[in-house]
PDB file of C-alpha atoms in Angstrom:
ATOM      1  CA  GLU A 288      27.059  -5.559  40.609  1.00 67.00           C
ATOM      2  CA  GLN A 289      24.401  -5.045  37.906  1.00 66.00           C
ATOM      3  CA  PRO A 290      23.717  -1.539  36.562  1.00 65.00           C
ATOM      4  CA  PRO A 291      20.257  -0.200  37.404  1.00 64.00           C
ATOM      5  CA  PRO A 292      17.584  -0.668  34.714  1.00 55.00           C
ATOM      6  CA  PRO A 293      16.978   2.328  32.449  1.00 54.00           C
ATOM      7  CA  THR A 294      14.450   4.824  33.696  1.00 55.00           C
ATOM      8  CA  PRO A 295      11.241   4.743  31.642  1.00 55.00           C
ATOM      9  CA  THR A 296      10.680   7.901  29.643  1.00 59.00           C
ATOM     10  CA  LYS A 297       7.752   9.357  27.775  1.00 64.00           C
ATOM     11  CA  GLU A 298      10.002   9.977  24.786  1.00 68.00           C
ATOM     12  CA  LYS A 299       8.370   8.802  21.577  1.00 68.00           C
ATOM     13  CA  ILE A 300      10.774   6.567  19.692  1.00 69.00           C
ATOM     14  CA  GLN A 301       9.776   5.828  16.117  1.00 71.00           C
ATOM     15  CA  ILE A 302      11.462   2.512  15.404  1.00 71.00           C
ATOM     16  CA  PHE A 303      10.856   2.629  11.658  1.00 71.00           C
ATOM     17  CA  GLY A 304      11.377   6.373  11.250  1.00 71.00           C
ATOM     18  CA  LYS A 305       9.068   9.345  11.233  1.00 75.00           C
ATOM     19  CA  GLY A 306       6.249   9.088   8.697  1.00 75.00           C
ATOM     20  CA  HIS A 307       6.814   5.374   7.993  1.00 73.00           C
ATOM     21  CA  LEU A 308       3.264   4.382   8.945  1.00 77.00           C
ATOM     22  CA  GLN A 309       1.784   6.959   6.567  1.00 77.00           C
ATOM     23  CA  ARG A 310       4.180   5.904   3.783  1.00 74.00           C
ATOM     24  CA  LEU A 311       3.179   2.255   4.122  1.00 71.00           C
ATOM     25  CA  ALA A 312      -0.516   3.117   4.318  1.00 74.00           C
ATOM     26  CA  GLY A 313      -0.278   5.133   1.107  1.00 71.00           C
ATOM     27  CA  GLN A 314       1.951   2.620  -0.620  1.00 66.00           C
ATOM     28  CA  TYR A 315      -0.300  -0.357   0.034  1.00 66.00           C
ATOM     29  CA  GLY A 316      -3.712   1.308   0.265  1.00 67.00           C
ATOM     30  CA  ILE A 317      -4.142   0.502   3.953  1.00 74.00           C
ATOM     31  CA  GLU A 318      -7.113   2.401   5.324  1.00 76.00           C
ATOM     32  CA  ASN A 319      -6.877   1.460   8.998  1.00 79.00           C
ATOM     33  CA  THR A 320      -3.596   1.961  10.822  1.00 82.00           C
ATOM     34  CA  PHE A 321      -2.792   1.904  14.523  1.00 81.00           C
ATOM     35  CA  SER A 322       0.282   2.834  16.544  1.00 80.00           C
ATOM     36  CA  MET A 323       0.898   0.969  19.766  1.00 77.00           C
ATOM     37  CA  PRO A 324       3.467   2.251  22.276  1.00 74.00           C
ATOM     38  CA  LEU A 325       5.873  -0.404  23.493  1.00 75.00           C
ATOM     39  CA  VAL A 326       4.842  -1.240  27.053  1.00 80.00           C
ATOM     40  CA  ASN A 327       6.412  -4.046  29.099  1.00 83.00           C
ATOM     41  CA  ASP A 328       3.063  -5.047  30.611  1.00 85.00           C
ATOM     42  CA  ILE A 329       1.646  -5.925  27.172  1.00 86.00           C
ATOM     43  CA  ALA A 330       4.335  -8.574  26.677  1.00 83.00           C
ATOM     44  CA  LYS A 331       3.981  -9.812  30.290  1.00 86.00           C
ATOM     45  CA  ASN A 332       0.210 -10.088  29.964  1.00 85.00           C
ATOM     46  CA  GLY A 333       0.547 -11.873  26.646  1.00 83.00           C
ATOM     47  CA  ASP A 334       2.999 -14.365  28.153  1.00 87.00           C
ATOM     48  CA  SER A 335       0.735 -15.010  31.147  1.00 89.00           C
ATOM     49  CA  GLY A 336      -2.395 -15.463  29.029  1.00 89.00           C
ATOM     50  CA  ASN A 337      -4.188 -12.622  30.806  1.00 88.00           C
ATOM     51  CA  PRO A 338      -5.201 -10.003  28.207  1.00 88.00           C
ATOM     52  CA  TYR A 339      -3.665  -6.589  28.854  1.00 89.00           C
ATOM     53  CA  ILE A 340      -6.948  -4.841  28.150  1.00 89.00           C
ATOM     54  CA  LEU A 341      -8.665  -6.701  31.037  1.00 91.00           C
ATOM     55  CA  GLU A 342      -5.970  -5.851  33.554  1.00 89.00           C
ATOM     56  CA  HIS A 343      -5.459  -2.251  32.340  1.00 89.00           C
ATOM     57  CA  PRO A 344      -8.798  -1.159  30.799  1.00 91.00           C
ATOM     58  CA  ASP A 345      -8.279   2.590  31.194  1.00 91.00           C
ATOM     59  CA  THR A 346      -4.919   2.980  29.421  1.00 89.00           C
ATOM     60  CA  PRO A 347      -4.316   4.541  25.993  1.00 87.00           C
ATOM     61  CA  GLN A 348      -3.067   1.133  24.816  1.00 88.00           C
ATOM     62  CA  SER A 349      -6.374  -0.511  25.758  1.00 89.00           C
ATOM     63  CA  GLU A 350      -8.238   2.189  23.844  1.00 91.00           C
ATOM     64  CA  THR A 351      -6.069   1.429  20.808  1.00 89.00           C
ATOM     65  CA  TYR A 352      -7.009  -2.257  21.132  1.00 90.00           C
ATOM     66  CA  ARG A 353     -10.705  -1.285  21.255  1.00 92.00           C
ATOM     67  CA  GLU A 354     -10.292   0.930  18.144  1.00 92.00           C
ATOM     68  CA  LEU A 355      -8.583  -1.960  16.383  1.00 90.00           C
ATOM     69  CA  ALA A 356     -11.430  -4.339  17.312  1.00 91.00           C
ATOM     70  CA  ARG A 357     -14.061  -1.841  16.077  1.00 92.00           C
ATOM     71  CA  SER A 358     -12.139  -1.455  12.827  1.00 89.00           C
ATOM     72  CA  VAL A 359     -11.925  -5.230  12.293  1.00 88.00           C
ATOM     73  CA  ILE A 360     -15.678  -5.595  12.882  1.00 89.00           C
ATOM     74  CA  LYS A 361     -16.402  -2.756  10.448  1.00 86.00           C
ATOM     75  CA  GLU A 362     -14.118  -4.181   7.736  1.00 78.00           C
ATOM     76  CA  VAL A 363     -15.472  -7.733   8.112  1.00 81.00           C
ATOM     77  CA  SER A 364     -19.025  -6.396   7.888  1.00 81.00           C
ATOM     78  CA  LYS A 365     -18.130  -4.313   4.841  1.00 75.00           C
ATOM     79  CA  ALA A 366     -16.503  -7.317   3.145  1.00 70.00           C
ATOM     80  CA  LYS A 367     -19.458  -9.569   3.980  1.00 72.00           C
ATOM     81  CA  HIS A 368     -22.109  -7.179   2.657  1.00 72.00           C
ATOM     82  CA  THR A 369     -20.363  -5.737  -0.371  1.00 67.00           C
ATOM     83  CA  GLN A 370     -18.605  -8.912  -1.619  1.00 61.00           C
ATOM     84  CA  ASN A 371     -17.513  -7.931  -5.156  1.00 57.00           C
ATOM     85  CA  ALA A 372     -19.405  -4.624  -5.343  1.00 61.00           C
ATOM     86  CA  ASN A 373     -16.321  -2.425  -4.979  1.00 66.00           C
ATOM     87  CA  ARG A 374     -14.034  -4.632  -7.032  1.00 80.00           C
ATOM     88  CA  PRO A 375     -13.309  -3.315 -10.537  1.00 88.00           C
ATOM     89  CA  THR A 376     -13.321  -5.499 -13.629  1.00 90.00           C
ATOM     90  CA  VAL A 377      -9.766  -6.056 -14.823  1.00 92.00           C
ATOM     91  CA  SER A 378      -8.711  -7.722 -18.068  1.00 93.00           C
ATOM     92  CA  TYR A 379      -5.778  -7.775 -20.448  1.00 96.00           C
ATOM     93  CA  ASP A 380      -6.406  -6.953 -24.119  1.00 95.00           C
ATOM     94  CA  GLN A 381      -3.613  -8.778 -25.911  1.00 94.00           C
ATOM     95  CA  ASP A 382      -4.379  -7.220 -29.330  1.00 95.00           C
ATOM     96  CA  SER A 383      -4.052  -3.610 -28.155  1.00 95.00           C
ATOM     97  CA  HIS A 384      -1.597  -4.526 -25.372  1.00 96.00           C
ATOM     98  CA  ILE A 385      -3.445  -2.679 -22.601  1.00 95.00           C
ATOM     99  CA  ILE A 386      -4.911  -3.578 -19.251  1.00 96.00           C
ATOM    100  CA  ARG A 387      -8.569  -2.639 -19.007  1.00 95.00           C
ATOM    101  CA  TYR A 388      -9.689  -1.394 -15.625  1.00 94.00           C
ATOM    102  CA  ASP A 389     -13.465  -0.935 -15.711  1.00 92.00           C
ATOM    103  CA  ALA A 390     -13.998   1.728 -18.421  1.00 92.00           C
ATOM    104  CA  GLU A 391     -10.368   2.921 -18.247  1.00 94.00           C
ATOM    105  CA  SER A 392      -7.107   1.433 -19.448  1.00 94.00           C
ATOM    106  CA  ILE A 393      -3.410   1.476 -18.603  1.00 95.00           C
ATOM    107  CA  LYS A 394      -0.322   0.233 -20.393  1.00 95.00           C
ATOM    108  CA  PRO A 395       1.182  -2.850 -18.724  1.00 97.00           C
ATOM    109  CA  ALA A 396       4.648  -1.218 -18.542  1.00 96.00           C
ATOM    110  CA  VAL A 397       3.200   1.820 -16.733  1.00 95.00           C
ATOM    111  CA  LEU A 398       1.503  -0.425 -14.186  1.00 96.00           C
ATOM    112  CA  ARG A 399       4.612  -2.595 -13.740  1.00 97.00           C
ATOM    113  CA  ARG A 400       6.743   0.524 -13.130  1.00 95.00           C
ATOM    114  CA  GLY A 401       4.232   1.573 -10.456  1.00 93.00           C
ATOM    115  CA  CYS A 402       4.888  -1.526  -8.324  1.00 93.00           C
ATOM    116  CA  LYS A 403       5.582  -0.575  -4.703  1.00 88.00           C
ATOM    117  CA  CYS A 404       6.793  -3.937  -3.367  1.00 87.00           C
ATOM    118  CA  ALA A 405       9.989  -4.203  -1.296  1.00 85.00           C
ATOM    119  CA  VAL A 406      11.952  -5.283  -4.389  1.00 92.00           C
ATOM    120  CA  CYS A 407      10.868  -2.172  -6.322  1.00 92.00           C
ATOM    121  CA  VAL A 408      10.777   0.456  -3.559  1.00 89.00           C
ATOM    122  CA  GLU A 409      13.042   0.935  -0.537  1.00 86.00           C
ATOM    123  CA  GLU A 410      10.696   0.229   2.334  1.00 76.00           C
ATOM    124  CA  MET A 411      12.051   2.689   4.882  1.00 74.00           C
ATOM    125  CA  SER A 412      12.445   5.746   2.649  1.00 77.00           C
ATOM    126  CA  GLY A 413       9.907   5.037  -0.099  1.00 78.00           C
ATOM    127  CA  LYS A 414      12.679   5.651  -2.684  1.00 88.00           C
ATOM    128  CA  GLN A 415      12.179   3.776  -5.924  1.00 90.00           C
ATOM    129  CA  ILE A 416      14.729   0.988  -6.493  1.00 93.00           C
ATOM    130  CA  LEU A 417      13.298  -0.231  -9.788  1.00 94.00           C
ATOM    131  CA  ASP A 418      14.819   1.610 -12.736  1.00 94.00           C
ATOM    132  CA  PRO A 419      11.832   2.452 -14.975  1.00 94.00           C
ATOM    133  CA  GLY A 420      14.079   1.957 -18.013  1.00 94.00           C
ATOM    134  CA  ASP A 421      14.547  -1.695 -17.030  1.00 95.00           C
ATOM    135  CA  VAL A 422      10.854  -2.424 -17.655  1.00 96.00           C
ATOM    136  CA  ASP A 423      10.286  -3.633 -21.226  1.00 96.00           C
ATOM    137  CA  GLU A 424       7.440  -1.803 -23.009  1.00 96.00           C
ATOM    138  CA  MET A 425       6.131  -5.199 -24.136  1.00 96.00           C
ATOM    139  CA  ILE A 426       5.844  -6.635 -20.617  1.00 97.00           C
ATOM    140  CA  ARG A 427       2.493  -8.320 -20.086  1.00 97.00           C
ATOM    141  CA  PRO A 428       0.517  -9.802 -17.223  1.00 97.00           C
ATOM    142  CA  VAL A 429       0.651 -13.608 -17.229  1.00 97.00           C
ATOM    143  CA  MET A 430      -1.840 -14.160 -14.375  1.00 96.00           C
ATOM    144  CA  TRP A 431      -3.903 -11.793 -12.265  1.00 94.00           C
ATOM    145  CA  GLY A 432      -6.669 -11.909  -9.737  1.00 92.00           C
ATOM    146  CA  PRO A 433      -8.175 -10.090  -6.775  1.00 89.00           C
ATOM    147  CA  THR A 434      -6.616 -10.148  -3.333  1.00 85.00           C
ATOM    148  CA  GLY A 435      -9.492  -9.595  -0.977  1.00 75.00           C
ATOM    149  CA  ASN A 436     -11.655  -6.621  -1.853  1.00 75.00           C
ATOM    150  CA  TYR A 437      -8.843  -4.083  -1.943  1.00 80.00           C
ATOM    151  CA  ALA A 438      -6.105  -5.161  -4.349  1.00 87.00           C
ATOM    152  CA  LEU A 439      -5.072  -6.884  -7.556  1.00 92.00           C
ATOM    153  CA  SER A 440      -2.244  -9.436  -7.691  1.00 94.00           C
ATOM    154  CA  ILE A 441      -0.343  -9.698 -10.964  1.00 96.00           C
ATOM    155  CA  GLU A 442       2.298 -12.167 -12.147  1.00 97.00           C
ATOM    156  CA  TRP A 443       4.337 -10.466 -14.873  1.00 97.00           C
ATOM    157  CA  SER A 444       6.099 -11.912 -17.925  1.00 97.00           C
ATOM    158  CA  ASP A 445       9.434 -10.791 -16.387  1.00 96.00           C
ATOM    159  CA  GLY A 446       8.803 -13.179 -13.458  1.00 96.00           C
ATOM    160  CA  HIS A 447       7.944 -10.406 -10.984  1.00 96.00           C
ATOM    161  CA  SER A 448       4.855 -10.524  -8.732  1.00 96.00           C
ATOM    162  CA  SER A 449       3.059  -7.304  -7.811  1.00 94.00           C
ATOM    163  CA  LEU A 450       0.218  -6.374  -5.501  1.00 92.00           C
ATOM    164  CA  TYR A 451      -1.663  -3.182  -6.390  1.00 92.00           C
ATOM    165  CA  PRO A 452      -4.342  -1.647  -4.187  1.00 89.00           C
ATOM    166  CA  TYR A 453      -7.203  -0.650  -6.508  1.00 89.00           C
ATOM    167  CA  LYS A 454      -6.770   2.963  -5.388  1.00 87.00           C
ATOM    168  CA  LYS A 455      -3.138   2.859  -6.556  1.00 90.00           C
ATOM    169  CA  ILE A 456      -4.147   1.598 -10.021  1.00 93.00           C
ATOM    170  CA  LYS A 457      -6.692   4.408 -10.288  1.00 92.00           C
ATOM    171  CA  THR A 458      -3.998   6.939  -9.290  1.00 91.00           C
ATOM    172  CA  LEU A 459      -1.576   5.555 -11.902  1.00 93.00           C
ATOM    173  CA  ILE A 460      -4.282   5.815 -14.575  1.00 94.00           C
ATOM    174  CA  GLU A 461      -4.975   9.447 -13.640  1.00 94.00           C
ATOM    175  CA  GLU A 462      -1.251  10.295 -13.586  1.00 92.00           C
ATOM    176  CA  GLN A 463      -0.827   8.715 -17.035  1.00 91.00           C
ATOM    177  CA  LYS A 464      -3.728  10.777 -18.403  1.00 91.00           C
ATOM    178  CA  VAL A 465      -2.087  13.989 -17.155  1.00 91.00           C
ATOM    179  CA  LYS A 466       1.294  12.959 -18.591  1.00 89.00           C
ATOM    180  CA  ASP A 467      -0.265  12.031 -21.961  1.00 86.00           C
ATOM    181  CA  LEU A 468      -2.096  15.369 -22.081  1.00 88.00           C
ATOM    182  CA  LYS A 469       1.096  17.304 -21.311  1.00 88.00           C
ATOM    183  CA  GLU A 470       3.002  15.408 -23.986  1.00 86.00           C
ATOM    184  CA  ALA A 471       0.212  16.072 -26.503  1.00 86.00           C
ATOM    185  CA  ASN A 472       0.521  19.783 -25.683  1.00 85.00           C
ATOM    186  CA  GLY A 473       4.318  19.726 -26.016  1.00 80.00           C
ATOM    187  CA  GLU A 474       4.909  19.971 -22.266  1.00 73.00           C
ATOM    188  CA  GLY A 475       6.110  16.431 -21.608  1.00 57.00           C
ATOM    189  CA  GLU A 476       9.517  14.889 -21.270  1.00 54.00           C
ATOM    190  CA  GLY A 477      11.760  15.267 -24.253  1.00 47.00           C
ATOM    191  CA  TYR A 478      10.539  18.760 -25.131  1.00 41.00           C
ATOM    192  CA  ASP A 479      12.445  21.920 -24.480  1.00 41.00           C
ATOM    193  CA  MET A 480      10.134  24.827 -23.815  1.00 39.00           C
ATOM    194  CA  VAL A 481      11.576  27.955 -25.382  1.00 39.00           C
ATOM    195  CA  PRO A 482       9.825  31.301 -24.786  1.00 42.00           C
ATOM    196  CA  LEU A 483       8.872  33.063 -28.012  1.00 37.00           C
TER     197      LEU A 483
END
């Protein structure tokens, strides 16, 4: 005799852990995120070729599908009409060993240490795996180019490949400015602050 199937519950089970969606969105610069509850009918409808949203138009899942469709239309329209307008100019100045990002700049080692790929950062916790000390100060980009309108792909001289959302590069530049300012004022790493 077979045991009865489990009783469906309204318990929210977060397969990847609480806050994972927000971590990934921040890590990769994803602006549009959607959560879809696991519902047996979605799989059944997909297998039968009859879209779930047509058979169950008034469910929260169908509303999520509609939000997703609106978001795709908006992003495609934005990409079509802005083309390269939001894309910064990025270059590598070999003489001064800096990456120029529009009117700003960042050291290649700082950018490389900021990589958030699955090799450099533990995906579930967001904990950094890459030891910053393992990144050579003389690392340099070998190839780079845009990925869509949102990110920069870089091939590094250490053989690593990184993908940086433009927002992440801007954040790293701002963080480096703050760190440089603190170090210039004697507040950075390596200084012991002693009250006088």
